[in-house]
Amino acid sequence: MTTPPSGSPTGQQPEAAHAPTPLEERLIRLIEDHGPIRIGDYIADALGHPQYGYYISAAPFGADGDFTTAPEISQIFGELIGAWLIHSWEEMGSPSLFNLIELGPGRGVLMQDILRTAKIKPAFLKAMRVYMVETSGRLRYEQQRRMQDLGVPVTWASDLYDIPAAPSLFVANEFFDCLPIRQFVREKQEGKWRERLVGFNGQNGERRLCFLLSDEIYDTPEGAPQGSKPGDFFETCDAGREIVHALASRLKEYKGRALIIDYGHGRSGFGDTLQALRQHRYWHPLATPGEADVTAHVDFGALARAGRKEDILVHGPVLQGAFLARLGIEFRLQRLCEKASAKKAKTLRAGVHRLIHPDEMGALFKAMCLSSPGLAAPAGFGG
Ligand code: SAH
């Protein structure tokens, strides 16, 4: 997840050995009894285990945490998205009642900036019912604290299906990257694939989690491009496709749009993108489960295919830098700098640089929009 930190690239071993975390010990006992687990099950527990999961027990965000996200970097990110949402609502015919739904709101900073921007359009603000889809009790608490003084009622849900169907605008920033994936590795012979699983090695007190390959052999995974070579990795994310499916059913029933922003690749390709971040550095994904952020690149190609299959409109993915430029990030920066102290202006400029520069988040992160059939092309996607 989030902006590329300095340090070793994806998947390298951490420099120091770490004692097993309580979650690692628990997973090893589970694997001992029931056999190796899928990568996705590992991610689900590493992030969401009710007692030890990273989002449940840690304080991941910000300079003191393990990573930071676009809304945490600059208020302008949320302001531009707020303006994008107002525009989308108008293109939907300005419904007098609609859902504004955020998936995975983190600390609630993005929604805070969106709602502040929404004040420029009172009819929009009045029409919205805000829903936050969040599984972590700890983060819900932080979100509630942030939302309490904004004067807009907010409802929390654990699942999209709990939210009443209505015209809806969805926002998901850095949500899809924490969904469980599966990894397949191409065999030497016959183009067959094995699944990469999590097992353990060592004995007694020395047991540690490790990657291993399934005995079971698979045909080419759905969505894999032609031309794989032995040793290639291919990742699939059923949970991501299921969410697109759920969004599509909503968007076909009622008018709306879903804006998905995340780090990832535009086209399905080969590679191992499982990664972990701890204290703004890359970390071995199996090293300290529950104490590091474990994510994978979002395969926008697969999400786009899932959307098109459902006959909804798919725009993008486009690079985050280009998307924010089209929404007028430079103009907004200039306006804010005119009124800011020199110190504040410097921070604002640095934040924008980080969001849009291709060597920072501008090219690694992408934006994609799903829309109800019949809606105009959304702002920010070009053409
Ligand atoms: N959107 C935020 C933070 C993203 S971090 C930002 O831009 O700053 C991922 C968020 O998704 C966290 O809030 C995490 O608790 C939540 N999350 C992870 N898996 C989830 C799931 N399956 N359902 C709902 N929320 C989930």
mmCIF file of N, CA and C in Angstrom, residues 311-371:
data_model
loop_
_atom_site.group_PDB
_atom_site.id
_atom_site.type_symbol
_atom_site.label_atom_id
_atom_site.label_comp_id
_atom_site.label_asym_id
_atom_site.label_seq_id
_atom_site.Cartn_x
_atom_site.Cartn_y
_atom_site.Cartn_z
ATOM 1 N N ASP A 311 -21.743 -5.090 -18.157
ATOM 2 C CA ASP A 311 -22.388 -4.052 -18.974
ATOM 3 C C ASP A 311 -22.520 -2.711 -18.271
ATOM 4 N N ILE A 312 -21.562 -2.374 -17.448
ATOM 5 C CA ILE A 312 -21.509 -1.003 -16.943
ATOM 6 C C ILE A 312 -20.362 -0.289 -17.666
ATOM 7 N N LEU A 313 -20.301 1.038 -17.542
ATOM 8 C CA LEU A 313 -19.247 1.786 -18.224
ATOM 9 C C LEU A 313 -17.983 1.772 -17.383
ATOM 10 N N VAL A 314 -16.855 1.557 -18.050
ATOM 11 C CA VAL A 314 -15.567 1.560 -17.345
ATOM 12 C C VAL A 314 -14.680 2.614 -17.997
ATOM 13 N N HIS A 315 -14.218 3.568 -17.222
ATOM 14 C CA HIS A 315 -13.249 4.555 -17.722
ATOM 15 C C HIS A 315 -11.938 4.395 -16.970
ATOM 16 N N GLY A 316 -10.835 4.487 -17.704
ATOM 17 C CA GLY A 316 -9.528 4.309 -17.106
ATOM 18 C C GLY A 316 -9.165 2.851 -17.117
ATOM 19 N N PRO A 317 -8.116 2.440 -16.406
ATOM 20 C CA PRO A 317 -7.380 3.283 -15.470
ATOM 21 C C PRO A 317 -6.516 4.343 -16.168
ATOM 22 N N VAL A 318 -6.420 5.502 -15.507
ATOM 23 C CA VAL A 318 -5.492 6.550 -15.937
ATOM 24 C C VAL A 318 -4.522 6.789 -14.778
ATOM 25 N N LEU A 319 -3.380 7.373 -15.100
ATOM 26 C CA LEU A 319 -2.390 7.619 -14.038
ATOM 27 C C LEU A 319 -2.934 8.652 -13.057
ATOM 28 N N GLN A 320 -2.663 8.450 -11.787
ATOM 29 C CA GLN A 320 -3.150 9.403 -10.774
ATOM 30 C C GLN A 320 -2.683 10.832 -11.079
ATOM 31 N N GLY A 321 -1.423 10.966 -11.533
ATOM 32 C CA GLY A 321 -0.888 12.292 -11.850
ATOM 33 C C GLY A 321 -1.736 12.987 -12.909
ATOM 34 N N ALA A 322 -2.083 12.239 -13.968
ATOM 35 C CA ALA A 322 -2.872 12.821 -15.064
ATOM 36 C C ALA A 322 -4.294 13.122 -14.584
ATOM 37 N N PHE A 323 -4.844 12.223 -13.796
ATOM 38 C CA PHE A 323 -6.210 12.397 -13.284
ATOM 39 C C PHE A 323 -6.300 13.684 -12.452
ATOM 40 N N LEU A 324 -5.371 13.835 -11.528
ATOM 41 C CA LEU A 324 -5.421 15.006 -10.644
ATOM 42 C C LEU A 324 -5.103 16.289 -11.429
ATOM 43 N N ALA A 325 -4.237 16.171 -12.432
ATOM 44 C CA ALA A 325 -3.930 17.357 -13.259
ATOM 45 C C ALA A 325 -5.194 17.798 -13.985
ATOM 46 N N ARG A 326 -5.937 16.851 -14.537
ATOM 47 C CA ARG A 326 -7.176 17.211 -15.255
ATOM 48 C C ARG A 326 -8.219 17.798 -14.309
ATOM 49 N N LEU A 327 -8.172 17.404 -13.062
ATOM 50 C CA LEU A 327 -9.136 17.971 -12.101
ATOM 51 C C LEU A 327 -8.661 19.328 -11.575
ATOM 52 N N GLY A 328 -7.499 19.786 -12.011
ATOM 53 C CA GLY A 328 -7.067 21.145 -11.672
ATOM 54 C C GLY A 328 -6.243 21.252 -10.408
ATOM 55 N N ILE A 329 -5.377 20.262 -10.159
ATOM 56 C CA ILE A 329 -4.605 20.273 -8.909
ATOM 57 C C ILE A 329 -3.668 21.485 -8.828
ATOM 58 N N GLU A 330 -3.085 21.881 -9.973
ATOM 59 C CA GLU A 330 -2.136 23.007 -9.947
ATOM 60 C C GLU A 330 -2.870 24.299 -9.609
ATOM 61 N N PHE A 331 -4.038 24.445 -10.182
ATOM 62 C CA PHE A 331 -4.835 25.647 -9.945
ATOM 63 C C PHE A 331 -5.216 25.752 -8.465
ATOM 64 N N ARG A 332 -5.671 24.640 -7.923
ATOM 65 C CA ARG A 332 -6.070 24.621 -6.502
ATOM 66 C C ARG A 332 -4.849 24.903 -5.603
ATOM 67 N N LEU A 333 -3.705 24.342 -5.969
ATOM 68 C CA LEU A 333 -2.479 24.562 -5.203
ATOM 69 C C LEU A 333 -2.137 26.051 -5.194
ATOM 70 N N GLN A 334 -2.226 26.638 -6.368
ATOM 71 C CA GLN A 334 -1.898 28.073 -6.486
ATOM 72 C C GLN A 334 -2.824 28.912 -5.612
ATOM 73 N N ARG A 335 -4.113 28.596 -5.662
ATOM 74 C CA ARG A 335 -5.094 29.354 -4.857
ATOM 75 C C ARG A 335 -4.769 29.252 -3.371
ATOM 76 N N LEU A 336 -4.458 28.026 -2.926
ATOM 77 C CA LEU A 336 -4.174 27.836 -1.501
ATOM 78 C C LEU A 336 -2.867 28.528 -1.108
ATOM 79 N N CYS A 337 -1.881 28.473 -2.001
ATOM 80 C CA CYS A 337 -0.570 29.074 -1.690
ATOM 81 C C CYS A 337 -0.674 30.594 -1.576
ATOM 82 N N GLU A 338 -1.576 31.189 -2.348
ATOM 83 C CA GLU A 338 -1.726 32.645 -2.285
ATOM 84 C C GLU A 338 -2.073 33.117 -0.877
ATOM 85 N N LYS A 339 -2.846 32.266 -0.166
ATOM 86 C CA LYS A 339 -3.300 32.675 1.170
ATOM 87 C C LYS A 339 -2.431 32.080 2.290
ATOM 88 N N ALA A 340 -1.446 31.249 1.905
ATOM 89 C CA ALA A 340 -0.705 30.507 2.939
ATOM 90 C C ALA A 340 0.601 31.199 3.306
ATOM 91 N N SER A 341 1.105 30.865 4.494
ATOM 92 C CA SER A 341 2.441 31.325 4.888
ATOM 93 C C SER A 341 3.459 30.609 3.990
ATOM 94 N N ALA A 342 4.691 31.135 3.965
ATOM 95 C CA ALA A 342 5.718 30.526 3.112
ATOM 96 C C ALA A 342 5.943 29.067 3.513
ATOM 97 N N LYS A 343 5.899 28.816 4.821
ATOM 98 C CA LYS A 343 6.150 27.450 5.305
ATOM 99 C C LYS A 343 5.026 26.497 4.862
ATOM 100 N N LYS A 344 3.802 26.990 5.026
ATOM 101 C CA LYS A 344 2.639 26.172 4.657
ATOM 102 C C LYS A 344 2.631 25.931 3.141
ATOM 103 N N ALA A 345 2.971 26.992 2.377
ATOM 104 C CA ALA A 345 2.983 26.854 0.908
ATOM 105 C C ALA A 345 4.001 25.793 0.486
ATOM 106 N N LYS A 346 5.121 25.747 1.178
ATOM 107 C CA LYS A 346 6.151 24.761 0.849
ATOM 108 C C LYS A 346 5.625 23.337 1.091
ATOM 109 N N THR A 347 4.920 23.188 2.217
ATOM 110 C CA THR A 347 4.347 21.866 2.532
ATOM 111 C C THR A 347 3.294 21.483 1.492
ATOM 112 N N LEU A 348 2.469 22.464 1.103
ATOM 113 C CA LEU A 348 1.425 22.179 0.108
ATOM 114 C C LEU A 348 2.052 21.740 -1.219
ATOM 115 N N ARG A 349 3.100 22.455 -1.621
ATOM 116 C CA ARG A 349 3.769 22.117 -2.895
ATOM 117 C C ARG A 349 4.398 20.726 -2.824
ATOM 118 N N ALA A 350 5.030 20.441 -1.686
ATOM 119 C CA ALA A 350 5.682 19.125 -1.537
ATOM 120 C C ALA A 350 4.621 18.013 -1.604
ATOM 121 N N GLY A 351 3.476 18.252 -0.999
ATOM 122 C CA GLY A 351 2.398 17.251 -1.003
ATOM 123 C C GLY A 351 1.916 16.983 -2.419
ATOM 124 N N VAL A 352 1.701 18.047 -3.171
ATOM 125 C CA VAL A 352 1.206 17.894 -4.544
ATOM 126 C C VAL A 352 2.251 17.184 -5.400
ATOM 127 N N HIS A 353 3.510 17.546 -5.201
ATOM 128 C CA HIS A 353 4.583 16.887 -5.948
ATOM 129 C C HIS A 353 4.515 15.377 -5.707
ATOM 130 N N ARG A 354 4.348 15.021 -4.466
ATOM 131 C CA ARG A 354 4.307 13.598 -4.108
ATOM 132 C C ARG A 354 3.113 12.880 -4.772
ATOM 133 N N LEU A 355 2.002 13.578 -4.847
ATOM 134 C CA LEU A 355 0.809 12.952 -5.425
ATOM 135 C C LEU A 355 0.915 12.776 -6.931
ATOM 136 N N ILE A 356 1.573 13.740 -7.623
ATOM 137 C CA ILE A 356 1.483 13.693 -9.094
ATOM 138 C C ILE A 356 2.782 13.335 -9.817
ATOM 139 N N HIS A 357 3.916 13.456 -9.157
ATOM 140 C CA HIS A 357 5.157 13.206 -9.894
ATOM 141 C C HIS A 357 5.278 11.717 -10.231
ATOM 142 N N PRO A 358 5.693 11.417 -11.481
ATOM 143 C CA PRO A 358 5.764 9.999 -11.880
ATOM 144 C C PRO A 358 6.720 9.158 -11.029
ATOM 145 N N ASP A 359 7.734 9.779 -10.433
ATOM 146 C CA ASP A 359 8.638 8.981 -9.586
ATOM 147 C C ASP A 359 8.089 8.805 -8.176
ATOM 148 N N GLU A 360 7.032 9.483 -7.871
ATOM 149 C CA GLU A 360 6.409 9.328 -6.536
ATOM 150 C C GLU A 360 5.122 8.515 -6.732
ATOM 151 N N MET A 361 3.947 9.136 -6.479
ATOM 152 C CA MET A 361 2.710 8.368 -6.609
ATOM 153 C C MET A 361 2.015 8.554 -7.963
ATOM 154 N N GLY A 362 2.510 9.510 -8.763
ATOM 155 C CA GLY A 362 1.779 9.932 -9.965
ATOM 156 C C GLY A 362 1.552 8.859 -11.002
ATOM 157 N N ALA A 363 2.503 7.918 -11.124
ATOM 158 C CA ALA A 363 2.363 6.900 -12.172
ATOM 159 C C ALA A 363 2.024 5.526 -11.589
ATOM 160 N N LEU A 364 2.523 5.227 -10.401
ATOM 161 C CA LEU A 364 2.230 3.933 -9.783
ATOM 162 C C LEU A 364 0.734 3.840 -9.436
ATOM 163 N N PHE A 365 0.188 4.942 -8.983
ATOM 164 C CA PHE A 365 -1.237 4.958 -8.625
ATOM 165 C C PHE A 365 -2.072 5.269 -9.861
ATOM 166 N N LYS A 366 -3.265 4.653 -9.914
ATOM 167 C CA LYS A 366 -4.153 4.824 -11.057
ATOM 168 C C LYS A 366 -5.566 5.125 -10.553
ATOM 169 N N ALA A 367 -6.338 5.747 -11.438
ATOM 170 C CA ALA A 367 -7.755 5.991 -11.121
ATOM 171 C C ALA A 367 -8.604 5.279 -12.167
ATOM 172 N N MET A 368 -9.694 4.700 -11.715
ATOM 173 C CA MET A 368 -10.625 4.038 -12.624
ATOM 174 C C MET A 368 -12.041 4.391 -12.189
ATOM 175 N N CYS A 369 -12.940 4.521 -13.145
ATOM 176 C CA CYS A 369 -14.319 4.876 -12.788
ATOM 177 C C CYS A 369 -15.287 3.875 -13.391
ATOM 178 N N LEU A 370 -16.208 3.397 -12.585
ATOM 179 C CA LEU A 370 -17.313 2.566 -13.055
ATOM 180 C C LEU A 370 -18.568 3.425 -13.025
ATOM 181 N N SER A 371 -19.334 3.415 -14.090
ATOM 182 C CA SER A 371 -20.533 4.266 -14.134
ATOM 183 C C SER A 371 -21.741 3.479 -14.610
#
